[in-house]
Coordinates of C-alpha atoms in Angstrom, one line a residue:
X1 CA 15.8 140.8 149.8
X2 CA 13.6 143.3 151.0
X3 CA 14.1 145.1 154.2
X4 CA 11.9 146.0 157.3
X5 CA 10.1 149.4 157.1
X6 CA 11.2 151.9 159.6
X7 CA 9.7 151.1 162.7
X8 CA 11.0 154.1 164.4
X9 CA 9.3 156.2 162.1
X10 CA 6.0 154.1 161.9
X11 CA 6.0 154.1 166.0
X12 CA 6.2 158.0 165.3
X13 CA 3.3 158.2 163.5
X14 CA 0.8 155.9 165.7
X15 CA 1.7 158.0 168.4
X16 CA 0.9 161.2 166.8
X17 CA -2.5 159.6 166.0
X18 CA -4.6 160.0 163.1
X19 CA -7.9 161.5 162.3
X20 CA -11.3 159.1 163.5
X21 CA -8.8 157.2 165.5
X22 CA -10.3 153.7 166.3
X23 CA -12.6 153.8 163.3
X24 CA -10.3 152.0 161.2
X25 CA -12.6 149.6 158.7
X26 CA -9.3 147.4 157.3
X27 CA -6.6 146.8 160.0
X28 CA -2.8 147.4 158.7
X29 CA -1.4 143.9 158.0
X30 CA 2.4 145.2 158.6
X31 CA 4.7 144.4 155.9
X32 CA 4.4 141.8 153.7
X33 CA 6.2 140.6 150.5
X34 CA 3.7 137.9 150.0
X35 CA 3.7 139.1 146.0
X36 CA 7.0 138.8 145.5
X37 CA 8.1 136.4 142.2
X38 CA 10.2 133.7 142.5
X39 CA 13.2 134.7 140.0
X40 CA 15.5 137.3 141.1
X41 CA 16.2 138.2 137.5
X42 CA 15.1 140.1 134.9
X43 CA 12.5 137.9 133.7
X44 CA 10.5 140.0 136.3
X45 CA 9.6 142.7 134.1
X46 CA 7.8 140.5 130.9
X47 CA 6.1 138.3 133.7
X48 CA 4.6 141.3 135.1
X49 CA 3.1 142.2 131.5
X50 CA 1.0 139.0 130.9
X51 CA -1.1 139.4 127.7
X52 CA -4.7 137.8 126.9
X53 CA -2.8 135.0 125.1
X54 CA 0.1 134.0 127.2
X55 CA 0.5 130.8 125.7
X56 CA -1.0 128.5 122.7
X57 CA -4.8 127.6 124.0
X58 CA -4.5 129.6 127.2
X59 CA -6.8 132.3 127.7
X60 CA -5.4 135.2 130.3
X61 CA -8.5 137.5 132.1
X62 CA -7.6 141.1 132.6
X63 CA -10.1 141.3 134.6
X64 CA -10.0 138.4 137.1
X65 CA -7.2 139.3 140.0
X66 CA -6.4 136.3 140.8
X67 CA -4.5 135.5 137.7
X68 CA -2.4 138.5 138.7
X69 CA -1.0 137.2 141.8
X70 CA 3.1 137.1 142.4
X71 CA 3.7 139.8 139.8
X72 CA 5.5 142.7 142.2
X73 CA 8.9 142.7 143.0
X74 CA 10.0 142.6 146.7
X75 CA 10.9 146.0 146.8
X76 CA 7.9 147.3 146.9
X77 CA 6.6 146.4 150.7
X78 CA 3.3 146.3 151.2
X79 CA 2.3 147.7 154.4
X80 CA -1.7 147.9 154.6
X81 CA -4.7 147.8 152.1
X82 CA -8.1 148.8 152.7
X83 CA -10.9 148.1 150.1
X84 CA -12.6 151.2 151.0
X85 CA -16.0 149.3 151.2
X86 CA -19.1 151.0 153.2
X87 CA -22.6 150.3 154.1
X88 CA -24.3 151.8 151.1
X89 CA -22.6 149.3 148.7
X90 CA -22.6 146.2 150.7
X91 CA -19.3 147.0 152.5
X92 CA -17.8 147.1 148.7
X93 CA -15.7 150.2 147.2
X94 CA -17.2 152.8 145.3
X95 CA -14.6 151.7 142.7
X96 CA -13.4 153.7 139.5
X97 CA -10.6 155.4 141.5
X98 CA -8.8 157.3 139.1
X99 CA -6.6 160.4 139.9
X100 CA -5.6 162.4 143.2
X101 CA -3.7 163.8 145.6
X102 CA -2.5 164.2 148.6
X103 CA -1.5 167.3 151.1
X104 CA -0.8 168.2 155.0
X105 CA -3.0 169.5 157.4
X106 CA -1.5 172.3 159.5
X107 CA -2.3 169.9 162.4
X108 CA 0.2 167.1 160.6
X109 CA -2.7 165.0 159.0
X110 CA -1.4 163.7 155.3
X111 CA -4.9 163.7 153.9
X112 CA -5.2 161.7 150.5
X113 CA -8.0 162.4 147.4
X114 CA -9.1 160.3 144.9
X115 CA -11.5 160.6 142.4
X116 CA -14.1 157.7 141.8
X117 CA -15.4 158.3 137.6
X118 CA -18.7 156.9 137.1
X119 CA -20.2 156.4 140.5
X120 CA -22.6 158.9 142.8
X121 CA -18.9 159.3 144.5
X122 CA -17.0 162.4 144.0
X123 CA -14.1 161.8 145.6
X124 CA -13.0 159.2 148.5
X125 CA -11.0 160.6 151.3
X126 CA -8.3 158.7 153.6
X127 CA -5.9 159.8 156.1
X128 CA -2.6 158.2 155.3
X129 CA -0.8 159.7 158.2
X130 CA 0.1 156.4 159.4
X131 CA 1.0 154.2 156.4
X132 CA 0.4 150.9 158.3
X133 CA -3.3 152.5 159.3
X134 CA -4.7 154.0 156.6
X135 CA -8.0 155.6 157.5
X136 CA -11.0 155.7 155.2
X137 CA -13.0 158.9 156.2
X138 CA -15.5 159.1 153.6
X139 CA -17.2 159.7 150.3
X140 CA -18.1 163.5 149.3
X141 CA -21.3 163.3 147.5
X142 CA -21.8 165.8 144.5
X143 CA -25.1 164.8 143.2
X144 CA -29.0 164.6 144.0
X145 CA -30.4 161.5 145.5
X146 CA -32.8 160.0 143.2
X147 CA -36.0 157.7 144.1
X148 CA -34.1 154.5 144.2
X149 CA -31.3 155.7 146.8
X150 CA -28.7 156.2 143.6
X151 CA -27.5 159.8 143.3
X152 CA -27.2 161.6 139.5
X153 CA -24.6 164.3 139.3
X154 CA -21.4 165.4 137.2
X155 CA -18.5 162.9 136.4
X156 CA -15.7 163.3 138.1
X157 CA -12.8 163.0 136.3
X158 CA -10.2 164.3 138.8
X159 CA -9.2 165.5 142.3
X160 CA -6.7 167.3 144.0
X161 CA -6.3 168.6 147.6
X162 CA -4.1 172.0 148.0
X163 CA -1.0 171.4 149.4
X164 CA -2.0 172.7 153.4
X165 CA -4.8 170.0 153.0
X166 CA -7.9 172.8 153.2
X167 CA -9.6 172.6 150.2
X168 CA -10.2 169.7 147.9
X169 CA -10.9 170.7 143.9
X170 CA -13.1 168.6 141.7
X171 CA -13.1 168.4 137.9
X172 CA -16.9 168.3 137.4
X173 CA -17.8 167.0 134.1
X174 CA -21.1 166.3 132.2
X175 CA -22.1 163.2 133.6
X176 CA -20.7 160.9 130.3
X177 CA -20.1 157.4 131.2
X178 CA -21.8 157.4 134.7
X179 CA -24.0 154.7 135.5
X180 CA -26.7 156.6 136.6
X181 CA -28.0 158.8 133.8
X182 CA -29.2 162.1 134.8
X183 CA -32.2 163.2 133.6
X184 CA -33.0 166.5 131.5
X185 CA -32.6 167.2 127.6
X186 CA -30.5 165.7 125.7
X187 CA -27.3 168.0 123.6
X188 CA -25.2 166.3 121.4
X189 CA -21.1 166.8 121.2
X190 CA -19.3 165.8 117.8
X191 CA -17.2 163.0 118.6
X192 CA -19.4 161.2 121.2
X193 CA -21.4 158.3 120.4
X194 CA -24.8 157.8 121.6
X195 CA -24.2 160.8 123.9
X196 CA -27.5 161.7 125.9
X197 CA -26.1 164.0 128.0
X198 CA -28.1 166.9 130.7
X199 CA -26.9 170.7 130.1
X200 CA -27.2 170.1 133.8
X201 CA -28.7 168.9 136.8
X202 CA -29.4 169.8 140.5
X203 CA -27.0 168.9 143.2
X204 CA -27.5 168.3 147.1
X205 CA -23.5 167.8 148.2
X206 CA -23.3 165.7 151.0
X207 CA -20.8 163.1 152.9
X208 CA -21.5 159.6 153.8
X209 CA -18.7 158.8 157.0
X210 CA -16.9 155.3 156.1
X211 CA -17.3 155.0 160.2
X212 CA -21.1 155.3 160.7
X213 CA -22.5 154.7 157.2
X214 CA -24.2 158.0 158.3
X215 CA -25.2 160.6 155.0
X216 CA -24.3 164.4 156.1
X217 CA -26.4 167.0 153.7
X218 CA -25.2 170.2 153.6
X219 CA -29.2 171.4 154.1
X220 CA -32.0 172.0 151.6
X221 CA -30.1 175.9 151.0
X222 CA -27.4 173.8 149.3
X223 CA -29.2 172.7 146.3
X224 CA -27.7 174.3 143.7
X225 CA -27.8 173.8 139.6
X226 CA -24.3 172.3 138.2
X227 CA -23.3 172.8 135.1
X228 CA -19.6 171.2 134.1
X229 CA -16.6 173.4 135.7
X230 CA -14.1 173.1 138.9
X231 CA -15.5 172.5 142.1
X232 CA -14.0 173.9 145.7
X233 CA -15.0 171.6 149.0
X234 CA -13.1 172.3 152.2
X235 CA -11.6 170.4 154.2
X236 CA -12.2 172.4 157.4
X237 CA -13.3 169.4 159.1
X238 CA -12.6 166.4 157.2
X239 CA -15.1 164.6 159.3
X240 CA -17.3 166.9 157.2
X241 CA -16.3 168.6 153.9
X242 CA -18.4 171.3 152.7
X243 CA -19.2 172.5 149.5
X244 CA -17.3 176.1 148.8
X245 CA -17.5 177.4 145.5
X246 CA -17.9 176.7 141.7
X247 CA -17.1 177.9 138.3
X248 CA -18.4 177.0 135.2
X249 CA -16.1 175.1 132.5
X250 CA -17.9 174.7 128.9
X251 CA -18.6 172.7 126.9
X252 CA -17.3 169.5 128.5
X253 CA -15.9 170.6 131.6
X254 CA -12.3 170.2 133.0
X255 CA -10.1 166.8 132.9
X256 CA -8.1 167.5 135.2
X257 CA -6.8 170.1 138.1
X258 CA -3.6 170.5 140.0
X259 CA -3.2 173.0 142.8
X260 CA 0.2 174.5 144.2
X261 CA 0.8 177.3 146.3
X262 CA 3.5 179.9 145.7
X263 CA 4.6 182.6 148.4
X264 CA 1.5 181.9 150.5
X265 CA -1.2 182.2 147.7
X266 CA -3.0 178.8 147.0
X267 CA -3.2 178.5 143.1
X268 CA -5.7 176.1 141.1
X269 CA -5.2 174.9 137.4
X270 CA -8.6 173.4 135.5
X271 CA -7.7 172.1 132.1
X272 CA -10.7 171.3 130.0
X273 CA -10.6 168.7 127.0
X274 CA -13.4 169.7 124.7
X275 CA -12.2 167.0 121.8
X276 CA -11.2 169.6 119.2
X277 CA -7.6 171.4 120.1
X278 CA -8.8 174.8 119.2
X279 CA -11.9 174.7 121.8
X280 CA -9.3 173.7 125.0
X281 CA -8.4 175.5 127.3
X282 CA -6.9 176.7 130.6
X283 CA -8.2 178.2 133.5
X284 CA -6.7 179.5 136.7
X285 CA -7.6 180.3 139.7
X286 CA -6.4 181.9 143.3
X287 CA -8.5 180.8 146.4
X288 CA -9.7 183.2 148.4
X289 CA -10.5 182.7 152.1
X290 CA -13.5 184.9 153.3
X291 CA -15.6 184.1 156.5
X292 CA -17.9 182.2 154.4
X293 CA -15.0 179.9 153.3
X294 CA -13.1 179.3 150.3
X295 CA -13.5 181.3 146.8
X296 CA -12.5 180.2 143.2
X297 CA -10.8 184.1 141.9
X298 CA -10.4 183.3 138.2
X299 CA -7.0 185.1 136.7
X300 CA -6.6 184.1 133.7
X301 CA -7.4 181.9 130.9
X302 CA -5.4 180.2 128.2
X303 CA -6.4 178.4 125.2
X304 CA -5.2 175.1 124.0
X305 CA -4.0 176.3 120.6
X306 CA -2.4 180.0 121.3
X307 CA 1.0 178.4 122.1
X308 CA 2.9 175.4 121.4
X309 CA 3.6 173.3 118.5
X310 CA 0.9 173.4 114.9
X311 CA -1.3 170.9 115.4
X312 CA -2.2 169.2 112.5
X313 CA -5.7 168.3 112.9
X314 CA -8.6 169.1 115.1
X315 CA -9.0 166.5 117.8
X316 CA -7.3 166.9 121.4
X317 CA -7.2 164.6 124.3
X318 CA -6.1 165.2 127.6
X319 CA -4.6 168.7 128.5
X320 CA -3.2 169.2 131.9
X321 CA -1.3 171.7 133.8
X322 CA 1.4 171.8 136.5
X323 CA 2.0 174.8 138.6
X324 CA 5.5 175.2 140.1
X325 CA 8.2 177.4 141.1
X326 CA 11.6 177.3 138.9
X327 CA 14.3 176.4 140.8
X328 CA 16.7 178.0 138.9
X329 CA 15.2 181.3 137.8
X330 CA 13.2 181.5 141.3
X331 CA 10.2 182.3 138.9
X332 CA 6.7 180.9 139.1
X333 CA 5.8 179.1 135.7
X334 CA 3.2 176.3 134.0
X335 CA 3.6 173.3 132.3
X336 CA 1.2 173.1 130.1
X337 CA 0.6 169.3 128.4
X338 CA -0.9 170.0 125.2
X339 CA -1.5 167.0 123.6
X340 CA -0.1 167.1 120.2
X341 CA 0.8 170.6 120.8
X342 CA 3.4 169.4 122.9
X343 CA 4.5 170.8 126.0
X344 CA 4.5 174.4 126.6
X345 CA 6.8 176.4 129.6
X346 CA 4.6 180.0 130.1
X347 CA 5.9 182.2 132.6
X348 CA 3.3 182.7 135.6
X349 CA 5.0 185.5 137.3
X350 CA 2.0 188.0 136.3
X351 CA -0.8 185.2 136.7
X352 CA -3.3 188.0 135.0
X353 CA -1.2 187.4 132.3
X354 CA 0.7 184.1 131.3
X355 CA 3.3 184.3 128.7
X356 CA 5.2 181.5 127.0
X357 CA 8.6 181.3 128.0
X358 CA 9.3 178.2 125.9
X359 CA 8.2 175.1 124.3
X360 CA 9.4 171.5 123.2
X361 CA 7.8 168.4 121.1
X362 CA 8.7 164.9 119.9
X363 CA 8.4 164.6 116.3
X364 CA 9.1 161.2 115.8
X365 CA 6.8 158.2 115.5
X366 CA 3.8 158.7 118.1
X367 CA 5.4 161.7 119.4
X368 CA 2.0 163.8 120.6
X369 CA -0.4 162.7 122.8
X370 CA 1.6 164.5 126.0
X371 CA -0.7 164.0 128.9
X372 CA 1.2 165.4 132.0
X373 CA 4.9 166.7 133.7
X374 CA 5.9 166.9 137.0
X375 CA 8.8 169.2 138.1
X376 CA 11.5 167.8 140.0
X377 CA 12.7 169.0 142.8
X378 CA 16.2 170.8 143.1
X379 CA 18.8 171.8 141.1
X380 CA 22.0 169.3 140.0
X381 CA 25.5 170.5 139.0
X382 CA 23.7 173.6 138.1
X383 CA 20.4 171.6 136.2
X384 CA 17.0 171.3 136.4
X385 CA 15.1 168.5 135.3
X386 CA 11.2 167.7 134.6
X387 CA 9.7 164.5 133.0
X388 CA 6.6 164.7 130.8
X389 CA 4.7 161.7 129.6
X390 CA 2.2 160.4 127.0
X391 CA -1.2 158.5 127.4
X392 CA -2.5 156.1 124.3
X393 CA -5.2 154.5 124.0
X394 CA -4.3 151.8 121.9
X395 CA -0.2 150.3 121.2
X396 CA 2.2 152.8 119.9
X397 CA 3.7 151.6 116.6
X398 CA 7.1 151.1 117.8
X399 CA 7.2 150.7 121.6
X400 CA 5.1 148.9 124.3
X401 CA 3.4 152.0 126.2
X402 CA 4.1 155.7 125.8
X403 CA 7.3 157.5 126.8
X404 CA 7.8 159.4 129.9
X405 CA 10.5 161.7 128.8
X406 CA 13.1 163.4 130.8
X407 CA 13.5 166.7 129.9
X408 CA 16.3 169.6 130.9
X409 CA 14.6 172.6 131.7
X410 CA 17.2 174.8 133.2
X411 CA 16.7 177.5 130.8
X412 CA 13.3 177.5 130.2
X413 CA 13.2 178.8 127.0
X414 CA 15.6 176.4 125.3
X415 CA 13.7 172.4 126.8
X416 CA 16.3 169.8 125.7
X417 CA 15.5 166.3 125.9
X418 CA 18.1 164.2 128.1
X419 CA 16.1 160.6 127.7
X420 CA 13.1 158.9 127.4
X421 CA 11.7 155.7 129.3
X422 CA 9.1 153.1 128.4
X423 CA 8.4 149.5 129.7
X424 CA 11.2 147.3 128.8
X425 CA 9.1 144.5 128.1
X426 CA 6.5 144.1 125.1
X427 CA 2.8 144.3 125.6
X428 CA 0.2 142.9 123.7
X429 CA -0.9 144.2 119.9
X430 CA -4.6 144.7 120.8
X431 CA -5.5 146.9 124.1
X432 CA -9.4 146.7 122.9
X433 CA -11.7 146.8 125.9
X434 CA -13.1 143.2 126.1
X435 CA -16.3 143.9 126.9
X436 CA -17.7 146.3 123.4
X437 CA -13.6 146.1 121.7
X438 CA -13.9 149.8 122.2
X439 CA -10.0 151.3 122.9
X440 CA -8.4 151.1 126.6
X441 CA -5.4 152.7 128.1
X442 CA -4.6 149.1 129.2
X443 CA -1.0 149.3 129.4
X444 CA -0.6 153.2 128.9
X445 CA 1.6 155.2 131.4
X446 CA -0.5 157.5 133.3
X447 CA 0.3 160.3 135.9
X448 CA 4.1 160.1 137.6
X449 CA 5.8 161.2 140.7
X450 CA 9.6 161.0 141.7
X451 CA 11.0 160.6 145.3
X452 CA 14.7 161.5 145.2
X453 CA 16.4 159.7 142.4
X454 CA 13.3 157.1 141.0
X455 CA 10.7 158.0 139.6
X456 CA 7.2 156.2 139.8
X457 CA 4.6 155.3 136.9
X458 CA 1.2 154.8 136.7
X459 CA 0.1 152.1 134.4
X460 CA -3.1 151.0 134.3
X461 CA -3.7 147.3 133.8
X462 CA 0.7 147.3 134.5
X463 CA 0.2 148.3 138.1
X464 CA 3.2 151.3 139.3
X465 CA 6.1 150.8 137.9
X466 CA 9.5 152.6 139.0
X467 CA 12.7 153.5 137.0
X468 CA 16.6 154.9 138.0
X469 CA 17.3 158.9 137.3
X470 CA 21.3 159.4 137.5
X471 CA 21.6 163.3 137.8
X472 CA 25.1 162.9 138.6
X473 CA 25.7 161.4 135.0
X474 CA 22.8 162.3 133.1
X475 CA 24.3 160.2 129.9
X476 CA 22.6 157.5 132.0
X477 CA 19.4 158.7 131.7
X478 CA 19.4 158.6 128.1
X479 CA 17.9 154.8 128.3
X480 CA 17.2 154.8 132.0
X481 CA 16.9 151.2 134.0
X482 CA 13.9 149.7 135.0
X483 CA 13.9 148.6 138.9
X484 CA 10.7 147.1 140.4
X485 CA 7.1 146.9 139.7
X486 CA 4.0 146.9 142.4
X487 CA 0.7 144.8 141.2
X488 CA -2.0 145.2 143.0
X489 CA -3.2 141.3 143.4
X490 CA -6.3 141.5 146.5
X491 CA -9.6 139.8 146.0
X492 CA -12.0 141.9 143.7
X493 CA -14.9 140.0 146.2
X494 CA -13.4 143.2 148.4
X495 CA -14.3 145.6 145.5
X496 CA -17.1 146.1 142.6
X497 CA -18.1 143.3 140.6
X498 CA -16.1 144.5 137.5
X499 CA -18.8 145.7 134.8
X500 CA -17.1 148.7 133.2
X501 CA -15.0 149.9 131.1
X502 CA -12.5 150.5 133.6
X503 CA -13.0 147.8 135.9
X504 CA -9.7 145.9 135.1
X505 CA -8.2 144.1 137.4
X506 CA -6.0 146.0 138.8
X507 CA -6.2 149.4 137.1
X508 CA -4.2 152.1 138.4
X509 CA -3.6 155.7 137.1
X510 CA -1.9 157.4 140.1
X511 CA 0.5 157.3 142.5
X512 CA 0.9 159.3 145.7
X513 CA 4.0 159.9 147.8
X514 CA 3.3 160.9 151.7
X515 CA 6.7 161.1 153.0
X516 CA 9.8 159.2 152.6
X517 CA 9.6 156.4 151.0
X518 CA 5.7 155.8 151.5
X519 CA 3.1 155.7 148.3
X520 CA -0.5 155.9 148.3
X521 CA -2.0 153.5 145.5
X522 CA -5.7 153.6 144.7
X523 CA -6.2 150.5 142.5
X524 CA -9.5 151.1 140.3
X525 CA -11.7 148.4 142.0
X526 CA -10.0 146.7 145.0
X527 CA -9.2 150.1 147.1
X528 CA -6.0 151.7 148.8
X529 CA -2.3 150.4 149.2
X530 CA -0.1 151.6 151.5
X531 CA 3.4 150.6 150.2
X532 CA 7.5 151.6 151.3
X533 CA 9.6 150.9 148.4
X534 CA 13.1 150.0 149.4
X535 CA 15.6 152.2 147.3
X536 CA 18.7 150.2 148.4
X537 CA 17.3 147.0 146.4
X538 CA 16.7 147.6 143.2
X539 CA 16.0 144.5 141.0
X540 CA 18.1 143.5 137.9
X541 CA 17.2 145.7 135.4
X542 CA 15.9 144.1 132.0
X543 CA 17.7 146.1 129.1
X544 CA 16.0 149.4 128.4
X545 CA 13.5 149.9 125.5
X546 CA 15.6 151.9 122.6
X547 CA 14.9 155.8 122.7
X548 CA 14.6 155.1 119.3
X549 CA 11.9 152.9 119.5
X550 CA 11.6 149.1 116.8
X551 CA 9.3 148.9 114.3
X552 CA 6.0 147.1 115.2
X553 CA 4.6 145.6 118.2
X554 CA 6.1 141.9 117.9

C-alpha cells in the first residue's frame, strides 16, 4: 500500500506561496493511486512493457493513452498534472517536452525547464514549489513570427536552468525536424535525409504568460540573426525571461547543456553532436553578470575524439557533459559521455585547460552508445559512485533497453564498474517509428537522477522507471532490483493530437527531483506530473536482467 504524502510539508509549501499565485490553469488533484495494477507481484514489470502485438490478433497503439492505463505501481503517488495547454493552441500543450531542469530561486521558488523539440516553443516554464500546485508560467519564444501566427526559429533540443534558478540555457539547433520550416538557403549535412535546412534565420524572443495568453516581445532592438549555438535567458523575472546572450556552435549546434556551479562561479557545458565523432565537441562556459545581464565567457573547448576510447568508425550520437565537484579529491571535474568513445573523467580544476584524469568503456556486445552520467552525491565507506547510461535507437542484441551502469569513481583515474541495470522484462524486437518505420528510442533509457538510495530512469515509451542502489553492500548492486514504474496514463484530448515522430503516448526522457521525495515529469504530449514516490514500499522485484546480457531479443 501506498502512503499519504507529507501533509506537513505540503502545508509548508502553500503557505510559502508560489509564483503567479491564483493563476493556476490545472488545479492539484491531491494524491491519487488511481494507476495502480491490480497484482501485487512481479508480473508488474512485463505488464508495464506491453508490445504492438500483445497477444495473437490483438493490435496494441503506442500511441493511443488509453491503452496505457493501470500500468504504475502504487508507489509512485501522483499528486497533480497539468497539461500545460494555453490560448494560442486551443488550450492544448505545446507538446515535444523532451529534456530539463530544475533549480531554486534565492527567494525559495523551485523553478522547472523543459524543452519542447519541434514547436515555435523554446522552453516551457513551471514553478513546482508546491508539488500539489504546479504552476505553468509560460512559453519563451525563440523565433520570428511568420504571416500565419506560427513562429520559425532554431530547434531546441535541450534546457537547463543554473542551479540559483537565474539563467535558463538553450541548446539552439538548426531547425531539423521542426514543423515550421524556416526559410533561407538550403546546406546539406552528410547523414541527413532530405535536409533543407537555413544557415540561419532572424529571431524576435518573446514570452506568451500561460495566465493571460498575452505575447511579451523583448522590442524591435531584439531581433537578432541565430545561427546554431547555446543560448542564455534570464530568469530575473520569471513572469518575464529575457534574452541574455549567445554563442555560436557549428555545424549542427549543441544536444545538450548542463550547468553547475562550483565555489560561487556558475559554469555552462554545450555538447554539440555533429554526426561524425571527430567533428564533436565540447564547449564551456562561465556566466558573467554585468548590469546589462548575464554573459556566455567561453574557457575552453574540447573535442569529441582527443580523449577516451578509439573509435572505430566515424559516426557519433549524443555527447553530453556533467559538471561536478569530486567528493573525494574535493576537485572540480567533467564527465564527458562520448558515445562509443566511452566515458571520459577530465580534471576541471584549471577550466582554461581540461585534462583527462581518467577514462572507462564497455567492450562487450552494444557496449558504446554512452549518452549521459550523473554524479552521486556523497561518499560511502570511503567510495564514490556515478552511474552512466546508453541511448539506442533500435533493440540491443542481448538485452531489452540499454544499460545504466554503476560505476566506482573514487579514484578518478582507475573507473571500475560495480553493476549494471536494465529493464527486467523483455521488450519488443522492432522499436520502428510506426508512422515512416524510421528508428525510435521507444523503449531506450534516457537521462537519470538518484534521490538517496534509488535511482530514477527515463524511458521513453516505458514511462520512469526506479531501481535499489545498496552502497552499504555494493555486491548487491552488481544486478540491482527493479522497484516501481510511473506511466503517465491522462487523456492525449489534453495534449497535441499525436503526428510526430515523438508523439508517443506517453514519451518521457527526463526526470526532475525538487526536494525530498518529489519528481517533476514532463510526458512528451500530455504535460507535467507532479509525483512523491514512497521509498518504504518498494514492489516485488522481478529477477534482474543478467549483467551479462542473453543472446537475442526473444
Amino acid at each position: 500500500m501506498s502512503r499519504a504524502p507529507s501533509f506537513v510539508l505540503l502545508g509548508a509549501l502553500l503557505a510559502a506561496g508560489v509564483l503567479a499565485s491564483g493563476c493556476v490553469t490545472s488545479p492539484g488533484q491531491g494524491p491519487t493511486t488511481a494507476s495502480a495494477p491490480d497484482a501485487l507481484d512481479t508480473s508488474w514489470a512485463a505488464k508495464a512493457l506491453v508490445n504492438d502485438t500483445p497477444a495473437p490478433g490483438v493490435k496494441h497503439d503506442h500511441r493511443n493513452w488509453s491503452q496505457h492505463v493501470g500500468l504504475s505501481t502504487p508507489n509512485f503517488v501522483e499528486l497533480a498534472h497539468d497539461s500545460l495547454g494555453v490560448k494560442y493552441y486551443d488550450n492544448a500543450s505545446a507538446g515535444e517536452y523532451f529534456c530539463g531542469g530544475t533549480g531554486t530561486t534565492k527567494d525559495g521558488h523551485k523553478l522547472a525547464v523543459i524543452s519542447s523539440y519541434d514547436t515555435d516553443v523554446a522552453f516551457v516554464l513551471v514553478d513546482v514549489t508546491d508539488p500539489l500546485h504546479p504552476v505553468h508560467l509560460g512559453d519563451y519564444l525563440l523565433g520570428a513570427p511568420t504571416p500565419t501566427g506560427q513562429d520559425v526559429g532554431p530547434t531546441t533540443y535541450d534546457v537547463d536552468i543554473t542551479p540559483d534558478g537565474a539563467h535558463v540555457v538553450i541548446a539552439a539547433d538548426l531547425p531539423l525536424g521542426q514543423n515550421h520550416a524556416p526559410t533561407g538557403d538550403a546546406v546539406a549535412l552528410p547523414g541527413i535525409a532530405s535536409a533543407a535546412l537555413a544557415p540561419h534565420v532572424t529571431i524576435q524572443p518573446r514570452f506568451r504568460d500561460a495566465c493571460t495568453g498575452e505575447v511579451r516581445a523583448e522590442g524591435p532592438e531584439q531581433s537578432l540573426p541565430m545561427w546554431p549555438g547555446t543560448v542564455l535567458v534570464s530568469l530575473a523575472d520569471p513572469k518575464n525571461p529575457a534574452f541574455e546572450d549567445f554563442v555560436p556552435a557549428p555545424v549542427i549546434g549543441p544536444h545538450s547543456v548542463s550547468t553547475a556551479s562550483i565555489d560561487n562561479v556558475t559554469y555552462v557545458a554545450a555538447s554539440t553532436t555533429n554526426l561524425v565523432h571527430q567533428g564533436s565537441y565540447f564547449q564551456f562556459f562561465q556566466i558573467e553578470e554585468l548590469p546589462t545581464g548575464g554573459k556566455l565567457v567561453p574557457v575552453s573547448m574540447v573535442d569529441a575524439g582527443q580523449y577516451g576510447n578509439p573509435v572505430v568508425g566515424t559516426f557519433n550520437g549524443h555527447v553530453d557533459a556533467e559538471i561536478a565537484v569530486h567528493p573525494v579529491t574535493k576537485k572540480p571535474v567533467v564527465y564527458l559521455s562520448d558515445w562509443d568513445g566511452g566515458l571520459v573523467v577530465l580534471d576541471f580544476s584549471n577550466p582554461a585547460a581540461p585534462l583527462e584524469l581518467g577514462a572507462w568503456h564497455d567492450a562487450g556486445a552494444d557496449g558504446g552508445a554512452l549518452h549521459s552520467t550523473r554524479s552521486i552525491e556523497g561518499v560511502y565507506n570511503g567510495h564514490h559512485y556515478l552511474l552512466a547510461g546508453q541511448e539506442f535507437t533500435s533493440h540491443p542484441s542481448n538485452r531489452p533497453s540499454g544499460w545504466i551502469y554503476i560505476l566506482d569513481d573514487t579514484d578518478p583515474a582507475n573507473v571500475k564498474e560495480v553493476g549494471r541495470w536494465t529493464l527486467p522484462a523483455e521488450t519488443q524486437d522492432n522499436w520502428a517509428r510506426s508512422n515512416n518505420g524510421g528508428g525510435v528510442e521507444l523503449f531506450s533509457t534516457h537521462y537519470f537522477r538518484v534521490i538517496n538510495d534509488t535511482a530514477f530512469v527515463a524511458m521513453y515509451h516505458a514511462g520512469v522507471w526506479a531501481f535499489k542502489l545498496n552502497f552499504t553492500n555494493p555486491e548487491m548492486m552488481k544486478e540491482p532490483p527493479s522497484v516501481g514504474v510511473f506511466v503517465p496514463d491522462k487523456p492525449a484530448d489534453k495534449g497535441r493530437v499525436p503526428k510526430s515522430g515523438y508523439d508517443f503516448a506517453p514519451f518521457v526522457l527526463d526526470v526532475l527531483p525538487t526536494g525530498g521525495n518529489y519528481l517533476t515529469v514532463f510526458d512528451g504530449l500530455t504535460g507535467v506530473y507532479s509525483l512523491q514516490y514512497d521509498p518504504d514500499h518498494p514492489m516485488p522485484s522481478p529477477t534482474p536482467w543478467p549483467a551479462s546480457g542473453k543472446t537475442g531479443a526473444g
